[in-house]
Coordinates of N, CA and C in Angstrom, one line a residue:
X1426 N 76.7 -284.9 -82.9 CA 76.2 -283.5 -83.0 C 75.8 -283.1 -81.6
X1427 N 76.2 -282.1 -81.5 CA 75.7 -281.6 -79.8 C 74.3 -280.8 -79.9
X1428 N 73.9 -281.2 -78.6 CA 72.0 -280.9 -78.7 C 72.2 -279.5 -78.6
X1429 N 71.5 -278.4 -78.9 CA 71.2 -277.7 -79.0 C 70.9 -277.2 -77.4
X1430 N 70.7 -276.3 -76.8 CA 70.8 -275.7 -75.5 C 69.3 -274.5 -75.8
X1431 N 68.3 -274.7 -75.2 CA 67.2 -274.1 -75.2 C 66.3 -274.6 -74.3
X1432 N 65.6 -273.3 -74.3 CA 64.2 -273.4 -73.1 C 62.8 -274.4 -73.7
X1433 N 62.7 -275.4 -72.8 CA 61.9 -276.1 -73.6 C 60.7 -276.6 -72.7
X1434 N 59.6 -275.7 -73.1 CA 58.3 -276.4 -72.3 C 57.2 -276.9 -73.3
X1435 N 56.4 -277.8 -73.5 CA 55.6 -278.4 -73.9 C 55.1 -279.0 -73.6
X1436 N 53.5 -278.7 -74.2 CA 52.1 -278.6 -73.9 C 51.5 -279.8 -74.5
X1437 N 50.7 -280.7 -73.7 CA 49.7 -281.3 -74.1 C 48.1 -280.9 -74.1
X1438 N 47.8 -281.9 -74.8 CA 46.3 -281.7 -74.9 C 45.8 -283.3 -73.7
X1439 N 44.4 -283.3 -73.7 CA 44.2 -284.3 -72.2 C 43.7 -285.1 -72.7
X1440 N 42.1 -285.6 -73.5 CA 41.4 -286.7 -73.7 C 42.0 -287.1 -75.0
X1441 N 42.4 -288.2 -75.3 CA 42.7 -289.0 -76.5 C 43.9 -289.0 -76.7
X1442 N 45.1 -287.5 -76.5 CA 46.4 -287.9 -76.5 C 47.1 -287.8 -75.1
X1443 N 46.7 -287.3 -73.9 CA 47.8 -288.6 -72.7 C 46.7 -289.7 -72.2
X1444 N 45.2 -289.3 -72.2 CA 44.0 -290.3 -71.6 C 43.5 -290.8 -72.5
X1445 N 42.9 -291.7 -72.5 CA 42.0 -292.2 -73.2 C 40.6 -292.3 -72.5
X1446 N 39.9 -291.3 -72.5 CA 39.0 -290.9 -71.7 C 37.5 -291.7 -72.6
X1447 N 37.5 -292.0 -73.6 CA 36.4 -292.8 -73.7 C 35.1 -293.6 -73.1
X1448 N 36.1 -294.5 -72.5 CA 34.7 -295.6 -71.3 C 34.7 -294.7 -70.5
X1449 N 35.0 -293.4 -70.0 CA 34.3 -293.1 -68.9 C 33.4 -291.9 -69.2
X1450 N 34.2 -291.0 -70.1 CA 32.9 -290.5 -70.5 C 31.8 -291.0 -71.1
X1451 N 32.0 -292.1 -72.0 CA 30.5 -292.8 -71.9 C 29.7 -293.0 -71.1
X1452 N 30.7 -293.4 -69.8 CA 29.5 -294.3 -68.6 C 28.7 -292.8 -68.5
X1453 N 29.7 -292.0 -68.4 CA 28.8 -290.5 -67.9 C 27.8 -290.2 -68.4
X1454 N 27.9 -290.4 -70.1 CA 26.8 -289.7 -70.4 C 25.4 -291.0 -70.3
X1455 N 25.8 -292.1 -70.7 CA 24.8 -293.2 -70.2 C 24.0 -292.9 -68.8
X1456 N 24.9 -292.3 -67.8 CA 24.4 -292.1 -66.6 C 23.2 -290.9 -67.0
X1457 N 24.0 -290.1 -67.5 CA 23.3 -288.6 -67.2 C 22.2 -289.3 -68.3
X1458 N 21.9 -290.1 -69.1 CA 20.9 -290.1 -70.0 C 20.0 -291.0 -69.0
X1459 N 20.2 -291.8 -68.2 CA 19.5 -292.7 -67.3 C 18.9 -291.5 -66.2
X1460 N 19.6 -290.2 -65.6 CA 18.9 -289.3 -65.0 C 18.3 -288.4 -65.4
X1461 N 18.1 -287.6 -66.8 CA 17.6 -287.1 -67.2 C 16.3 -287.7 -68.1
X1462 N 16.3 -288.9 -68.2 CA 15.4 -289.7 -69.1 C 15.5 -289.4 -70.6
X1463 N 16.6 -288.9 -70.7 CA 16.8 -288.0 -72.2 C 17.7 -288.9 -73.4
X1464 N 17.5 -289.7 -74.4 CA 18.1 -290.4 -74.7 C 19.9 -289.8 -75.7
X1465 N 20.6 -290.1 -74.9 CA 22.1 -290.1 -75.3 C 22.7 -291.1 -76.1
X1466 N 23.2 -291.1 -77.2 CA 24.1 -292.0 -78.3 C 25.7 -292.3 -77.8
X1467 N 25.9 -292.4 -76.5 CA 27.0 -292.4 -76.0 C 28.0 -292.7 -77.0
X1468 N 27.7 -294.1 -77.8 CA 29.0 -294.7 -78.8 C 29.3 -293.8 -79.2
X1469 N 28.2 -292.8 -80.3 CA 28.3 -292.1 -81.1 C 29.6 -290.8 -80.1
X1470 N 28.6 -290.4 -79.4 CA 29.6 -289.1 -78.9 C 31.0 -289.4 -78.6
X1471 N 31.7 -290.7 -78.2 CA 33.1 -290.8 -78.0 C 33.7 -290.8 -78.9
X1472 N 32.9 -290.6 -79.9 CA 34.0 -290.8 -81.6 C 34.1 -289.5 -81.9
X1473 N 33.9 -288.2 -81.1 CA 34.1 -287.3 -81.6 C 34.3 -286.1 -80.5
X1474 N 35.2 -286.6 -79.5 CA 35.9 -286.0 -78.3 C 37.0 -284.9 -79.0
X1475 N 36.9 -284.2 -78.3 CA 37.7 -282.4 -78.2 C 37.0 -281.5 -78.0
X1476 N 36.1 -280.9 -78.3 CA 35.8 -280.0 -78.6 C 34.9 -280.2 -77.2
X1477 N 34.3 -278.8 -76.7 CA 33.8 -278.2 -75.1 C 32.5 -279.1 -75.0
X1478 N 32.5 -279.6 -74.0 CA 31.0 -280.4 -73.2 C 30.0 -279.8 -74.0
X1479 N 29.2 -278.4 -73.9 CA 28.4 -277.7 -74.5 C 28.4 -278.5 -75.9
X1480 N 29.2 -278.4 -76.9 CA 28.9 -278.7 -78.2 C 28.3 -280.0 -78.4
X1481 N 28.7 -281.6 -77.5 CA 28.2 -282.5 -77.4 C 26.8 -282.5 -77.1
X1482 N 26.8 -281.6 -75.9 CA 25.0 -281.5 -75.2 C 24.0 -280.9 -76.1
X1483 N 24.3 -280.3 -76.8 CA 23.6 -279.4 -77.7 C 23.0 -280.8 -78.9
X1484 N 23.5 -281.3 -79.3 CA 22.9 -282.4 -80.2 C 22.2 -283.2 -78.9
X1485 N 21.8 -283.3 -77.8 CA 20.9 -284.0 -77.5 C 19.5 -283.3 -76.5
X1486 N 20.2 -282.0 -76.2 CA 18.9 -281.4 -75.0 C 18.7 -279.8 -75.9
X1487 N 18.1 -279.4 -76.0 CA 17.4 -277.8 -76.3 C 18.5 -277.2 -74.8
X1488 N 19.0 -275.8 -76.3 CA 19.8 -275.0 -76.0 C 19.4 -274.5 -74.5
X1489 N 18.4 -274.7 -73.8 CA 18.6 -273.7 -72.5 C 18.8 -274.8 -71.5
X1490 N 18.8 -275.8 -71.9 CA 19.0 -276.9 -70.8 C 20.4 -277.2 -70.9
X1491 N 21.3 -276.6 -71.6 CA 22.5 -277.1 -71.9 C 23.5 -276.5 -70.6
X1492 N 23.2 -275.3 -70.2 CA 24.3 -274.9 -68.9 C 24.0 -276.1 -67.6
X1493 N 22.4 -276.1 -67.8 CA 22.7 -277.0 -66.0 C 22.4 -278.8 -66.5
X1494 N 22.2 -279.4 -67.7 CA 23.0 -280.4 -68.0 C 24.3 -280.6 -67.9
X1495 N 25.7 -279.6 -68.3 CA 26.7 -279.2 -68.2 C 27.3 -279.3 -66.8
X1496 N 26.3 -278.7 -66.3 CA 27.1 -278.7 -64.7 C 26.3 -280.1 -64.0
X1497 N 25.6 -280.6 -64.6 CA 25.6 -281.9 -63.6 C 26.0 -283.0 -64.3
X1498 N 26.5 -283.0 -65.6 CA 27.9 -283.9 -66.1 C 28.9 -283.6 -65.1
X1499 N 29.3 -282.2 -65.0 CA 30.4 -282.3 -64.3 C 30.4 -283.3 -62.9
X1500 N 29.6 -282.6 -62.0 CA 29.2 -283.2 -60.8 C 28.8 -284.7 -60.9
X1501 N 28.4 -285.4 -61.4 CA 28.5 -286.8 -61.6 C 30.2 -287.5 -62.0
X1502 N 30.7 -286.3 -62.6 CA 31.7 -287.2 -63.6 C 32.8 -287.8 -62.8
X1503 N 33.2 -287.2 -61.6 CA 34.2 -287.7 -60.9 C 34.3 -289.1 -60.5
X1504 N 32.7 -289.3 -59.9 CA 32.3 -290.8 -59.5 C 32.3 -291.5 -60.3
X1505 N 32.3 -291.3 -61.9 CA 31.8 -292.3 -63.0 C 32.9 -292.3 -63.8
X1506 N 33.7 -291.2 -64.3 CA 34.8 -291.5 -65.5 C 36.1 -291.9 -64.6
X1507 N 36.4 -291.0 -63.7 CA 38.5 -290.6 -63.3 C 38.3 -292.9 -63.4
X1508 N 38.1 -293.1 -62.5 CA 38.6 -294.6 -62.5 C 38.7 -295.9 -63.7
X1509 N 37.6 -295.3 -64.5 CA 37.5 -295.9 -65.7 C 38.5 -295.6 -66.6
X1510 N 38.9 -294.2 -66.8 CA 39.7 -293.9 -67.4 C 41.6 -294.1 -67.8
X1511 N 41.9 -295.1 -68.2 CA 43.0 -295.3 -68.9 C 44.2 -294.4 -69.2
X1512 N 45.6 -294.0 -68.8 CA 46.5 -293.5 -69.8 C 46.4 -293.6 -71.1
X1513 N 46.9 -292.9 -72.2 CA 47.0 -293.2 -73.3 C 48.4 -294.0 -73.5
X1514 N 48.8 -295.3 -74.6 CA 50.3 -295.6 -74.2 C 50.9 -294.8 -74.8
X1515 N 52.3 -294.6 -73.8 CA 53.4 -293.7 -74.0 C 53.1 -292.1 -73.5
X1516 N 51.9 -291.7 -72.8 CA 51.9 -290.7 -71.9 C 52.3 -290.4 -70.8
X1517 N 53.0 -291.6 -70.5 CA 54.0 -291.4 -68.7 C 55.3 -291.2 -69.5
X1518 N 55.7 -291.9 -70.5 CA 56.8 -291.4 -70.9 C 57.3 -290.8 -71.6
X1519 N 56.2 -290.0 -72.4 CA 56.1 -288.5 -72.8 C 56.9 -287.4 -71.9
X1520 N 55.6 -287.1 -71.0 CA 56.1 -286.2 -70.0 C 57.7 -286.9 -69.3
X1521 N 58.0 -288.2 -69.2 CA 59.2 -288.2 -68.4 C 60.2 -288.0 -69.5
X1522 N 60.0 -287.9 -70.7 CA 61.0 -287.4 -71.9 C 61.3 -285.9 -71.2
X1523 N 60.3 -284.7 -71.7 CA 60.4 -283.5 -71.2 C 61.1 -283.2 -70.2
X1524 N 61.3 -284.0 -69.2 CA 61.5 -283.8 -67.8 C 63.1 -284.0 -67.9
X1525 N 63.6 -285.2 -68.9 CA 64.4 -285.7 -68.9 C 65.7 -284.7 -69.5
X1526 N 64.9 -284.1 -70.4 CA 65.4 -283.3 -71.5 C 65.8 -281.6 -70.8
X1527 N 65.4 -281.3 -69.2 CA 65.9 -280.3 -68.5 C 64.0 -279.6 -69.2
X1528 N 63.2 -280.0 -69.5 CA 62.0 -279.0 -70.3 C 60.8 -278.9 -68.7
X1529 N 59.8 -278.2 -69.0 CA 58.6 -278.4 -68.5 C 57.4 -279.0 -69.4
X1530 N 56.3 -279.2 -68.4 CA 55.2 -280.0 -69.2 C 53.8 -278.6 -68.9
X1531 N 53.1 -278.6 -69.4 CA 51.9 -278.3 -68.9 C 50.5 -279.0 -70.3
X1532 N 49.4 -279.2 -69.6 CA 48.2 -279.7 -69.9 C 47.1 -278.6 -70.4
X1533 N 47.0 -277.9 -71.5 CA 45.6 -277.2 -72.1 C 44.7 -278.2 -72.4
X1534 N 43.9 -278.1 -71.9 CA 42.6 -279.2 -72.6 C 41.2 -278.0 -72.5
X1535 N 40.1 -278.6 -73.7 CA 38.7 -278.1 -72.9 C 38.3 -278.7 -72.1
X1536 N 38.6 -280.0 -71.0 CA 37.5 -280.8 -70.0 C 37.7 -279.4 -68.8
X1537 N 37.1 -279.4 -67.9 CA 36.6 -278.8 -67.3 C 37.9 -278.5 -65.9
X1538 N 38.8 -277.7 -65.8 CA 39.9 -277.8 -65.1 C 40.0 -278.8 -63.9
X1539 N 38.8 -278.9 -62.9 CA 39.2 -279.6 -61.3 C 39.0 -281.2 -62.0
X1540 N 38.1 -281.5 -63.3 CA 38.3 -282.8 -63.5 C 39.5 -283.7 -64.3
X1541 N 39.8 -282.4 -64.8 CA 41.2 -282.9 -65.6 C 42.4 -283.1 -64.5
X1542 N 42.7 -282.1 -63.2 CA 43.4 -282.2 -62.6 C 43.1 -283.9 -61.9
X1543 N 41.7 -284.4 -61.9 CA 41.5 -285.3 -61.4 C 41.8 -286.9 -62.1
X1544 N 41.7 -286.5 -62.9 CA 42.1 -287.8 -63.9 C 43.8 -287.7 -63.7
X1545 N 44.8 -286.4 -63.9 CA 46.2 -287.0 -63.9 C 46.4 -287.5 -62.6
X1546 N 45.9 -286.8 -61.5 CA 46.5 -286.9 -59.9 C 46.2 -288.5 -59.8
X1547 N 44.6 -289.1 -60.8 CA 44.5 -290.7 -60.5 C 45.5 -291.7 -61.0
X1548 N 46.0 -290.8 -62.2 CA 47.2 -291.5 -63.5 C 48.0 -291.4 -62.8
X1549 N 48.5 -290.8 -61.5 CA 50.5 -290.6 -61.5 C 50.9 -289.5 -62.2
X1550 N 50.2 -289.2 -63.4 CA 51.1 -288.0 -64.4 C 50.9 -286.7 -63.8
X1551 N 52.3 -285.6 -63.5 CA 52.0 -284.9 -62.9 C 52.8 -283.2 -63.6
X1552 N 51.9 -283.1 -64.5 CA 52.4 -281.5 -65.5 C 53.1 -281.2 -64.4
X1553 N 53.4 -279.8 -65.2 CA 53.5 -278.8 -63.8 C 52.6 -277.5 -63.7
X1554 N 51.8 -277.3 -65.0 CA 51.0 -276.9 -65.0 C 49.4 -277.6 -65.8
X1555 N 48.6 -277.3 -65.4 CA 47.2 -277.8 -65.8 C 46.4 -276.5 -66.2
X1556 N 45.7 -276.2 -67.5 CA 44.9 -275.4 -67.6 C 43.7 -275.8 -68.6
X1557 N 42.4 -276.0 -68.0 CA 41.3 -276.1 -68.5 C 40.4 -275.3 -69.3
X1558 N 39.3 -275.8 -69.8 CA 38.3 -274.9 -70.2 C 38.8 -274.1 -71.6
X1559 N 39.6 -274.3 -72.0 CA 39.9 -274.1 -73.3 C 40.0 -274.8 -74.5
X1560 N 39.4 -274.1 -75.4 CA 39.5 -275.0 -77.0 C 39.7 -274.1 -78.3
X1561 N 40.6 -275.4 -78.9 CA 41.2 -274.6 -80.4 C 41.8 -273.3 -80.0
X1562 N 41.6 -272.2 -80.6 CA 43.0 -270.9 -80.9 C 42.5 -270.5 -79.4
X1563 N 41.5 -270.7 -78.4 CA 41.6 -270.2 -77.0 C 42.9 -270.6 -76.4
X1564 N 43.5 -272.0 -76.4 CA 44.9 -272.5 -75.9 C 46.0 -271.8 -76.1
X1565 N 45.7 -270.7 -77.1 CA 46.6 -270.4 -77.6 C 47.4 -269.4 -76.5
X1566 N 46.7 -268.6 -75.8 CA 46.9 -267.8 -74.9 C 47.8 -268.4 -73.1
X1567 N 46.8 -269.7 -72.9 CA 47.7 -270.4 -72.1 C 49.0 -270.5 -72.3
X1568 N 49.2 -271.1 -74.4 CA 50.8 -271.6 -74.3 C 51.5 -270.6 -74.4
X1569 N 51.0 -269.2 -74.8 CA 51.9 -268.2 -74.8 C 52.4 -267.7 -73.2
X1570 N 51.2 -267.5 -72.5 CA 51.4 -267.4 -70.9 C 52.8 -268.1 -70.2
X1571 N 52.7 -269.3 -70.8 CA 53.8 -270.2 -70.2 C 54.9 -270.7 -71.0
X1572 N 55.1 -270.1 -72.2 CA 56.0 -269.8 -72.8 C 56.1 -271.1 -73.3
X1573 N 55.2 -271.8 -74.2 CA 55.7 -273.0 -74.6 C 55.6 -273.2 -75.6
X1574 N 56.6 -273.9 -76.5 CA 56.9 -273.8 -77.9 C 56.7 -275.2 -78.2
X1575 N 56.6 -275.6 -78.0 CA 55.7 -277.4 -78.9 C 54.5 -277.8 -78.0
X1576 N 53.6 -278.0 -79.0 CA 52.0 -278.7 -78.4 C 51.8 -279.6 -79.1
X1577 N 51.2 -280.3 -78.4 CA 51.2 -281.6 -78.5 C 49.4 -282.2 -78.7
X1578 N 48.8 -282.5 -79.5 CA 47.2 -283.1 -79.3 C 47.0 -283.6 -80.8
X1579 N 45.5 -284.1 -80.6 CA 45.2 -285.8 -81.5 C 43.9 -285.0 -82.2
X1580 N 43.8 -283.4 -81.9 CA 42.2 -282.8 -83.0 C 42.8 -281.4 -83.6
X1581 N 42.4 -281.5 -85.0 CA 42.6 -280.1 -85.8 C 42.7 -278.9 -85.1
X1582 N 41.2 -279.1 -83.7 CA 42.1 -277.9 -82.8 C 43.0 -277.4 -81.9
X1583 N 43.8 -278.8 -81.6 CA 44.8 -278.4 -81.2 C 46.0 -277.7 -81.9
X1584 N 45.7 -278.3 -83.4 CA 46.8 -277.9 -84.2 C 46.6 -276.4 -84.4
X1585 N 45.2 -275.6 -84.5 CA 45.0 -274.7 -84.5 C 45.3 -274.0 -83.4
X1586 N 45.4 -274.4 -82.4 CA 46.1 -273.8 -81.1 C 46.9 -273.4 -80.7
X1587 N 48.1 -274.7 -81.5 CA 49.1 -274.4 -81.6 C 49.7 -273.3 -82.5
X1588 N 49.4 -273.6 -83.6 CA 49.4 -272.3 -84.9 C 49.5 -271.0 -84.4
X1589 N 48.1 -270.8 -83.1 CA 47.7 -269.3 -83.0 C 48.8 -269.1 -82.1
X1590 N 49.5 -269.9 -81.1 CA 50.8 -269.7 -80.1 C 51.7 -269.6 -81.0
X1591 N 51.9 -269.9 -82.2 CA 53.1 -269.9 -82.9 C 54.5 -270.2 -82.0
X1592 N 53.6 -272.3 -81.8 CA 54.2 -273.1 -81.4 C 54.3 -274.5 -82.4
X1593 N 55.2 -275.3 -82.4 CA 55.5 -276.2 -83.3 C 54.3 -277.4 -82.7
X1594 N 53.6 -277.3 -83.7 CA 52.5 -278.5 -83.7 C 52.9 -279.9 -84.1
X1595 N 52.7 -280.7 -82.5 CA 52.7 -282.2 -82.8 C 51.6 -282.7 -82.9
X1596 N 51.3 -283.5 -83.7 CA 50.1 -284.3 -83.7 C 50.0 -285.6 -83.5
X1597 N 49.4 -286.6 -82.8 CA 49.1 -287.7 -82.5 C 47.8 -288.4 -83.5
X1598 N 47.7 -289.2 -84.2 CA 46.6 -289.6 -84.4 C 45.9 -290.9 -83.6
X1599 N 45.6 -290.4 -82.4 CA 45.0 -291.5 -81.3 C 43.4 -291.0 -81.4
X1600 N 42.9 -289.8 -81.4 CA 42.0 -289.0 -81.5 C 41.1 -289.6 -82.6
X1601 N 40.1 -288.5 -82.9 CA 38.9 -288.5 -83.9 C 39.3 -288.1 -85.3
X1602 N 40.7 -287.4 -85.2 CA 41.3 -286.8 -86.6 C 41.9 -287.8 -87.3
X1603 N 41.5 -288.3 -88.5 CA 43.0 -289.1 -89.1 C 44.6 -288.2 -89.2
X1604 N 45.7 -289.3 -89.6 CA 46.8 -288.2 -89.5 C 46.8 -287.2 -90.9
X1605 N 45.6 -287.8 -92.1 CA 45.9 -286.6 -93.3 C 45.4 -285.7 -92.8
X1606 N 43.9 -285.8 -92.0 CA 43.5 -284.4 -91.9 C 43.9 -283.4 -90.7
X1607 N 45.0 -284.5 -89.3 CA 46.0 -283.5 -89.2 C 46.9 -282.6 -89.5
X1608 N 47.5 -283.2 -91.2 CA 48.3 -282.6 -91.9 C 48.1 -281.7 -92.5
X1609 N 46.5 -282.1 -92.9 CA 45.8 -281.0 -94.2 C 45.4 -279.3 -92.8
X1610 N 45.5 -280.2 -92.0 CA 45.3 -279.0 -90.3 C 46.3 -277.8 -90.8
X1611 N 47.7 -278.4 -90.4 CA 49.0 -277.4 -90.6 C 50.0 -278.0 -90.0
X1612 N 49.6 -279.3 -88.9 CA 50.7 -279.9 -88.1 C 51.9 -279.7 -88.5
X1613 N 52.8 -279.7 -87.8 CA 54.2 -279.9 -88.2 C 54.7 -281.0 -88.6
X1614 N 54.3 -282.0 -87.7 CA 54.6 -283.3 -87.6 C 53.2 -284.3 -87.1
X1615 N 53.1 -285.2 -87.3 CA 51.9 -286.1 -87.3 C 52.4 -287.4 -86.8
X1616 N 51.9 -287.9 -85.4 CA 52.9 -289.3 -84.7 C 52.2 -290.0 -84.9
X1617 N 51.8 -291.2 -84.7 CA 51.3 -292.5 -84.4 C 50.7 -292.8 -83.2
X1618 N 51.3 -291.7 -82.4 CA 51.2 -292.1 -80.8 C 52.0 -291.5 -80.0
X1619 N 51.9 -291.0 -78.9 CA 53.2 -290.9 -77.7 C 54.3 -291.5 -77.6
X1620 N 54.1 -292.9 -78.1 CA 55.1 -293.7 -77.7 C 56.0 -293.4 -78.4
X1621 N 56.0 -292.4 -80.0 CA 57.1 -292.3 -80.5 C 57.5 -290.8 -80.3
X1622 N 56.6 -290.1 -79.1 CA 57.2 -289.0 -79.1 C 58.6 -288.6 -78.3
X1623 N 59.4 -289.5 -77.6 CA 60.7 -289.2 -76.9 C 61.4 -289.5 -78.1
X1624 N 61.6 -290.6 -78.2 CA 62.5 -290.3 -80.2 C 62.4 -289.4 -81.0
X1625 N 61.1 -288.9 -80.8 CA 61.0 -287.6 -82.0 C 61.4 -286.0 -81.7
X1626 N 61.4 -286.1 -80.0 CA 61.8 -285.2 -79.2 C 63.1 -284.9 -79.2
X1627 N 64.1 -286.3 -78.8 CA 65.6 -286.2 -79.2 C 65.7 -285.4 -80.5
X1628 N 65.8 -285.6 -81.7 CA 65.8 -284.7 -82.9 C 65.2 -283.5 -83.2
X1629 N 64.1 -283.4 -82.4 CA 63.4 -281.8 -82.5 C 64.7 -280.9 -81.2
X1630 N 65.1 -281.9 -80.2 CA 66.4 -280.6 -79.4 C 67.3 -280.6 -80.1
X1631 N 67.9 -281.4 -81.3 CA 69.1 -281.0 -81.9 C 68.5 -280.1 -83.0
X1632 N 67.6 -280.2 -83.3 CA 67.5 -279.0 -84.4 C 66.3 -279.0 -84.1
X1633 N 65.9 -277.7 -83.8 CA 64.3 -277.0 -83.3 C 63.8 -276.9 -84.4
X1634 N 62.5 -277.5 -84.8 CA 61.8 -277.1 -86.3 C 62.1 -277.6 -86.8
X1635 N 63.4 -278.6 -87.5 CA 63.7 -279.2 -88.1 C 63.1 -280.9 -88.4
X1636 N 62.7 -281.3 -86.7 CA 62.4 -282.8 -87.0 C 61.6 -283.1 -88.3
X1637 N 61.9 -284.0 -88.7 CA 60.9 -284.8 -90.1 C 59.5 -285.3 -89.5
X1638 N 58.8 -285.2 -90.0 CA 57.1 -286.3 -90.0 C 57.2 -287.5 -89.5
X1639 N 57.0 -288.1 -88.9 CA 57.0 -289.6 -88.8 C 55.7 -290.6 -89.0

């Protein structure tokens, strides 16, 4: 069967499905709990990565301390997470699928844009676009911007993200979502992992919307 001929850019999401950002934002918040004297459940909070800095801080500091908490996670986090932090497997050859396939890549995440660019530029992995600071149906507007019809992430809100782009939702369960409640999300499709996203890719260019679940 001959592949199908179309414009093809797609979007990932950053912590949990290409990084595995865990041990370092731990260390961070362990840090920031060692500078503010303020006690943080680090374990606890890596089990429930996606969603904006703010939402995490809010379960441990009173709401007005939450902006310049916020901004001195940031400011710590370079020194403490980018090194710690891991690929996820099969996120180098994700993006080198896309690339391979004549497509573009670009990156919506909520972490904070100059840190996310900082984690790929340490990985090797290099979108071609990067856009921060957004979460759930906010993304939606990035992937319309750049015209991209499959997204790719491992939390309900990406799937919702994707939905609001009225882009075909891939889902990863590497994340905090299991794959039912990916599905019960709206996903299109629900992976295991990256690693089986260039297989699953080949069959989504022969017939757009068509690939099966895996």
């Amino acid at each position: 069967m001959a592949t199908m001929a179309f414009n093809l850019t797609v979007g990932f999401d950053l912590d949990m499905t290409l990084i595995d950002s865990r041990p370092g934002i731990r260390a961070c918040y362990l840090a920031l709990a060692e500078r503010t004297g303020t006690f943080i459940d680090a374990d606890l909070a890596v089990t429930r990565l996606g969603p904006p800095l703010a939402e995490e801080l809010i379960q441990w500091f009173p709401a007005e301390q939450v902006p310049a908490m916020a901004d001195l996670y940031r400011e710590m986090y370079p020194s403490i997470a980018i090194a710690a932090t891991p690929a996820m497997d099969g996120a180098r050859e994700a993006i080198d699928a896309v690339r391979a396939a004549g497509g573009r890549t670009m990156v919506v995440t909520a972490k904070y844009e100059p840190n996310a660019k900082l984690h790929l530029s340490h990985l090797g992995i290099e979108p071609d676009v990067v856009v921060g600071d957004l979460w759930a149906e906010q993304k939606a507007a990035a992937l319309r911007e750049h015209g991209a019809g499959v997204y790719v992430g491992d939390h309900v809100g990406d799937v919702r993200g994707a939905r609001a782009a009225g882009a075909f939702s891939v889902a990863v369960a590497t994340g905090p979502c299991p794959a039912d409640e990916l599905t019960a999300a709206g996903a299109d499709v629900v992976l295991a992992g990256l690693s089986a996203f260039p297989a699953w890719l080949s069959g989504y260019r022969e017939a757009p919307g068509a690939a099966s679940r895996a």
